[in-house]
Short mmCIF file of C-alpha atoms and ligand atoms in Angstrom, two decimals:
data_model
loop_
_atom_site.label_atom_id
_atom_site.label_comp_id
_atom_site.label_asym_id
_atom_site.label_seq_id
_atom_site.Cartn_x
_atom_site.Cartn_y
_atom_site.Cartn_z
CA MET A 692 -11.27 22.82 -6.09
CA LYS A 693 -13.32 25.27 -4.06
CA GLY A 694 -15.64 23.87 -1.39
CA LEU A 695 -14.29 20.34 -1.72
CA ALA A 696 -13.59 18.34 1.44
CA LEU A 697 -12.36 14.82 2.22
CA ARG A 698 -14.13 13.60 5.34
CA VAL A 699 -12.32 10.75 7.08
CA ALA A 700 -13.32 8.46 9.92
CA HIS A 701 -10.18 7.15 11.61
CA LEU A 702 -11.24 4.01 13.49
CA PHE A 703 -9.53 3.24 16.80
CA PRO A 704 -6.59 5.66 16.37
CA LYS A 705 -5.26 4.84 19.86
CA LEU A 706 -5.62 1.05 19.73
CA MET A 707 -4.88 0.35 16.09
CA ASN A 708 -1.69 2.23 15.35
CA ILE A 709 1.55 0.35 14.87
CA TYR A 710 4.52 0.96 12.56
CA GLY A 711 3.38 4.52 12.03
CA ASP A 712 -0.02 3.72 10.51
CA ARG A 713 -1.19 7.19 11.58
CA GLY A 714 1.26 8.53 9.02
CA ASN A 715 -1.36 7.54 6.44
CA ILE A 716 -3.75 10.11 7.89
CA LEU A 717 -1.05 12.81 7.86
CA CYS A 718 -0.24 11.93 4.25
CA LEU A 719 -3.89 12.16 3.17
CA GLN A 720 -4.15 15.51 4.91
CA ARG A 721 -1.00 16.85 3.26
CA ARG A 722 -1.98 15.67 -0.22
CA CYS A 723 -5.45 17.20 0.13
CA GLN A 724 -4.15 20.49 1.45
CA ALA A 725 -1.65 20.72 -1.41
CA ARG A 726 -4.67 20.78 -3.75
CA GLY A 727 -6.78 23.18 -1.68
CA ILE A 728 -9.08 20.33 -0.58
CA ALA A 729 -10.31 20.67 2.99
CA PHE A 730 -9.49 17.71 5.21
CA GLU A 731 -11.64 16.64 8.15
CA VAL A 732 -10.86 13.68 10.37
CA ASP A 733 -12.81 12.19 13.27
CA GLY A 734 -11.09 9.67 15.51
CA LEU A 735 -13.64 7.04 16.56
CA GLU A 736 -12.65 4.95 19.56
CA LEU A 737 -14.38 2.00 21.29
CA GLY A 738 -18.08 2.71 21.73
CA ASP A 739 -18.20 5.72 19.38
CA PRO A 740 -20.93 5.32 16.76
CA LEU A 741 -20.06 5.45 13.05
CA LYS A 742 -22.44 7.56 10.97
CA ALA A 743 -21.73 6.21 7.51
CA LYS A 744 -23.18 9.16 5.61
CA ASP A 745 -20.80 11.60 7.31
CA TYR A 746 -17.67 10.19 5.64
CA ASP A 747 -15.95 9.67 2.30
CA LEU A 748 -13.22 7.42 3.67
CA VAL A 749 -12.81 5.12 6.65
CA PHE A 750 -9.27 4.27 7.77
CA VAL A 751 -8.13 1.63 10.25
CA GLY A 752 -4.55 0.66 11.06
CA GLY A 753 -2.96 -2.47 12.49
CA ALA A 754 -2.44 -3.87 15.98
CA GLN A 755 -1.66 -7.06 17.81
CA ASP A 756 -4.15 -9.66 19.03
CA ARG A 757 -4.84 -7.97 22.38
CA GLU A 758 -6.09 -4.78 20.73
CA GLN A 759 -7.78 -6.71 17.94
CA ARG A 760 -9.86 -8.55 20.54
CA LEU A 761 -11.24 -5.26 21.92
CA VAL A 762 -11.85 -3.92 18.45
CA ALA A 763 -13.60 -7.11 17.31
CA GLU A 764 -16.00 -6.74 20.23
CA ASP A 765 -16.70 -3.12 19.34
CA LEU A 766 -17.23 -3.97 15.67
CA VAL A 767 -19.84 -6.57 16.51
CA LYS A 768 -21.63 -4.32 19.00
CA VAL A 769 -21.26 -0.89 17.42
CA LYS A 770 -19.53 -0.35 14.07
CA ALA A 771 -19.77 -3.40 11.77
CA LYS A 772 -23.33 -2.74 10.59
CA PRO A 773 -22.86 0.96 9.72
CA LEU A 774 -19.52 0.05 8.13
CA ARG A 775 -21.17 -2.50 5.83
CA GLU A 776 -23.84 0.10 5.07
CA ALA A 777 -21.15 2.66 4.22
CA VAL A 778 -19.45 0.20 1.86
CA LYS A 779 -22.78 -0.45 0.11
CA ARG A 780 -23.02 3.33 -0.43
CA ASN A 781 -19.53 3.27 -1.98
CA VAL A 782 -17.71 4.92 0.88
CA ALA A 783 -14.00 4.14 0.53
CA VAL A 784 -12.18 2.12 3.19
CA LEU A 785 -8.45 1.63 3.73
CA ALA A 786 -7.61 -1.07 6.26
CA VAL A 787 -4.07 -2.10 7.21
CA CYS A 788 -2.88 -5.43 8.66
CA GLY A 789 -4.77 -6.11 11.93
CA GLY A 790 -7.48 -3.72 10.69
CA TYR A 791 -7.54 -5.52 7.32
CA GLN A 792 -7.91 -8.90 9.06
CA LEU A 793 -10.91 -7.55 10.97
CA MET A 794 -12.63 -6.45 7.73
CA GLY A 795 -13.05 -10.13 6.99
CA ARG A 796 -15.29 -12.84 8.44
CA PHE A 797 -13.00 -13.80 11.30
CA TYR A 798 -9.42 -13.85 12.53
CA ARG A 799 -8.39 -17.06 14.29
CA THR A 800 -5.50 -16.27 16.64
CA ALA A 801 -2.42 -18.41 17.30
CA GLU A 802 -4.27 -19.85 20.33
CA GLY A 803 -7.27 -20.81 18.21
CA GLU A 804 -9.59 -18.09 19.50
CA GLU A 805 -11.92 -16.84 16.77
CA LEU A 806 -12.32 -13.06 16.68
CA PRO A 807 -15.32 -12.01 14.58
CA GLY A 808 -14.64 -9.48 11.81
CA SER A 809 -16.96 -6.82 10.42
CA LYS A 810 -17.72 -9.03 7.37
CA VAL A 811 -17.16 -6.16 5.00
CA LEU A 812 -14.85 -8.40 2.97
CA ASP A 813 -15.33 -12.03 1.97
CA LEU A 814 -12.09 -13.31 3.48
CA HIS A 815 -10.83 -14.93 6.63
CA THR A 816 -7.51 -15.08 8.44
CA ILE A 817 -5.92 -17.93 10.33
CA HIS A 818 -2.80 -17.75 12.48
CA PRO A 819 -1.33 -21.28 12.28
CA GLY A 820 0.17 -21.12 15.80
CA ALA A 821 2.99 -19.61 17.81
CA GLN A 822 5.58 -21.91 16.18
CA ALA A 823 4.67 -20.82 12.66
CA GLN A 824 6.88 -18.40 10.74
CA ARG A 825 5.89 -14.74 11.04
CA PHE A 826 5.79 -12.89 7.75
CA ILE A 827 8.17 -10.05 8.49
CA GLY A 828 10.05 -7.75 6.15
CA ASN A 829 9.85 -5.30 3.33
CA ILE A 830 7.35 -6.10 0.63
CA VAL A 831 6.84 -4.98 -2.96
CA VAL A 832 3.54 -5.51 -4.72
CA GLU A 833 2.67 -5.06 -8.37
CA TRP A 834 -0.41 -2.85 -8.43
CA ASN A 835 -2.17 -1.20 -11.36
CA GLY A 836 0.89 -1.33 -13.64
CA THR A 837 3.16 0.12 -10.98
CA THR A 838 4.46 -0.91 -7.57
CA VAL A 839 3.39 -0.43 -3.98
CA VAL A 840 6.03 -0.89 -1.31
CA GLY A 841 5.81 -1.30 2.45
CA PHE A 842 6.67 -3.35 5.50
CA GLU A 843 4.73 -6.39 6.67
CA ASN A 844 4.72 -8.17 10.03
CA HIS A 845 1.96 -10.69 10.59
CA GLY A 846 1.41 -14.23 11.73
CA GLY A 847 -2.09 -14.47 10.27
CA ARG A 848 -2.62 -15.95 6.81
CA THR A 849 -5.47 -14.38 4.87
CA PHE A 850 -7.54 -16.30 2.33
CA LEU A 851 -9.89 -14.50 -0.07
CA GLY A 852 -13.36 -15.69 -1.05
CA ASP A 853 -14.54 -15.96 -4.67
CA GLY A 854 -16.03 -12.53 -5.26
CA ILE A 855 -13.02 -10.55 -4.17
CA GLN A 856 -9.69 -9.70 -5.79
CA PRO A 857 -6.24 -9.24 -4.27
CA LEU A 858 -5.02 -5.64 -4.25
CA GLY A 859 -1.88 -6.73 -6.10
CA ARG A 860 0.67 -9.47 -6.78
CA VAL A 861 3.65 -10.03 -4.52
CA VAL A 862 7.00 -9.23 -6.15
CA ALA A 863 9.05 -9.55 -2.93
CA GLY A 864 7.78 -10.57 0.49
CA PHE A 865 4.83 -12.73 1.61
CA GLY A 866 1.49 -10.94 1.21
CA ASN A 867 -1.82 -12.52 2.18
CA ASN A 868 -0.68 -16.04 2.96
CA GLY A 869 2.79 -16.64 1.49
CA GLU A 870 1.29 -19.17 -0.94
CA ASP A 871 -0.90 -17.74 -3.67
CA GLY A 872 1.05 -14.58 -4.55
CA GLY A 873 -1.81 -12.26 -3.65
CA GLU A 874 -1.50 -9.23 -1.41
CA GLY A 875 -4.40 -7.42 0.18
CA ALA A 876 -7.92 -7.24 -1.18
CA VAL A 877 -10.17 -4.94 -3.19
CA TYR A 878 -13.93 -4.99 -3.10
CA ARG A 879 -16.09 -2.05 -4.24
CA ASN A 880 -14.16 0.94 -2.79
CA VAL A 881 -12.56 -1.04 0.02
CA PHE A 882 -8.79 -1.56 0.05
CA GLY A 883 -7.28 -4.01 2.52
CA THR A 884 -3.53 -4.54 2.78
CA TYR A 885 -0.79 -5.88 5.02
CA LEU A 886 1.48 -2.94 4.17
CA HIS A 887 2.63 -0.70 6.98
CA GLY A 888 5.35 1.78 6.44
CA SER A 889 3.52 4.07 6.64
CA LEU A 890 1.96 2.91 3.39
CA LEU A 891 0.72 6.13 1.80
CA PRO A 892 3.73 8.47 2.19
CA LYS A 893 5.89 5.91 0.35
CA ASN A 894 3.30 5.30 -2.34
CA PRO A 895 2.00 8.63 -3.65
CA LYS A 896 0.19 7.07 -6.64
CA PHE A 897 -1.72 4.71 -4.43
CA ALA A 898 -2.43 7.55 -1.96
CA ASP A 899 -3.98 9.63 -4.75
CA HIS A 900 -5.96 6.62 -5.97
CA VAL A 901 -7.49 6.29 -2.50
CA ILE A 902 -8.30 10.02 -2.33
CA GLU A 903 -9.85 10.06 -5.82
CA THR A 904 -11.87 6.93 -5.11
CA ALA A 905 -13.18 8.51 -1.91
CA LEU A 906 -14.08 11.85 -3.51
CA ARG A 907 -15.65 10.39 -6.67
CA ARG A 908 -18.62 9.07 -4.73
CA ARG A 909 -19.88 12.64 -4.30
CA HIS A 910 -17.99 14.24 -7.20
CA LYS A 911 -18.25 12.04 -10.28
CA ASP A 912 -15.17 11.89 -12.56
CA PHE A 913 -13.17 13.94 -10.04
CA ARG A 914 -9.44 14.06 -10.83
CA LEU A 915 -6.67 15.27 -8.56
CA SER A 916 -4.21 17.79 -9.96
CA GLU A 917 -0.53 16.80 -10.15
CA ILE A 918 1.73 17.84 -7.30
CA ASP A 919 5.50 17.71 -6.94
CA ASP A 920 6.29 14.18 -5.71
CA ALA A 921 10.07 14.24 -6.27
CA VAL A 922 10.82 13.40 -2.62
CA GLU A 923 8.05 10.78 -2.37
CA ASP A 924 9.04 9.13 -5.66
CA ALA A 925 12.67 8.93 -4.53
CA ALA A 926 11.59 7.38 -1.20
CA HIS A 927 9.42 4.90 -3.09
CA ALA A 928 12.27 3.90 -5.43
CA ALA A 929 14.72 3.52 -2.52
CA ALA A 930 12.25 1.36 -0.59
CA VAL A 931 11.65 -0.85 -3.64
CA ARG A 932 15.40 -1.26 -4.16
CA GLN A 933 15.89 -2.23 -0.54
CA ALA A 934 12.97 -4.66 -0.50
CA THR A 935 14.01 -6.46 -3.67
CA ARG A 936 17.63 -6.68 -2.54
CA ARG A 937 16.58 -8.30 0.74
CA SER A 938 14.37 -10.80 -1.02
CA ILE A 939 17.30 -11.99 -3.13
CA ILE A 940 19.29 -12.72 0.04
CA ARG A 941 16.31 -14.56 1.50
N1 LIG B 1987 -2.13 -9.84 15.03
C1 LIG B 1987 -2.08 -9.94 13.62
C2 LIG B 1987 -1.07 -10.96 13.10
O1 LIG B 1987 0.00 -11.11 13.67
C3 LIG B 1987 -1.88 -8.56 13.02
C4 LIG B 1987 -0.52 -7.95 13.23
C5 LIG B 1987 -0.36 -6.54 12.71
O2 LIG B 1987 -1.33 -5.74 12.57
N2 LIG B 1987 0.88 -6.15 12.47
O3 LIG B 1987 -1.36 -11.62 12.14
#
């Protein structure tokens, strides 16, 4: 579509980028370009202000506690308020693992330190301690009548509040807390998930859902055209096969 652009704020690209989370940005870019949609991305590091009205989508990846501590501080001082404002205005957000945890009320580390979140999502995360099992491995989630597949590696257990839904149901793996079968969270146009991978290249349907959600705020009823996803669909199917095989052994 002529004149159409997806404007993305990539939060903390240097600090919050493990297991190839930046691949999500490259995937968004590629899928937009394939449709003639311009793609603009601003990397916002510690101290950089977030101007909510400048963006259609905010992305944040995962990281370990050390980076999360710095990010939590920045959120409280600089970005949490405009982020909540953006969400109120229906800006889309995709937050992965450590970034997802920091969308909530707080993340309590293995040592019991409480890192404040941006409070975009009504959820909290507790790491039960260094001796507790880490949730590591491939994960398959039932989402919207199809599957989303990825890799998870977290010690934190996330618990959702009442007004918020999980992104999907765990088919294989652990998800939010290894207990209630939920994975990730959805609220307004915010998607939180534990899935690395990178997530979007392996899940083209979910990637397009995120792009459409982001663009529909300014372009009502916008629909993406189909593109050839033969390679992506094959990668998705192979990842699902591998993840479900491993869960049987477990
Ligand atoms: N530090 C968090 C945890 O272990 C997040 C880890 C991650 O982003 N992979 O729960």
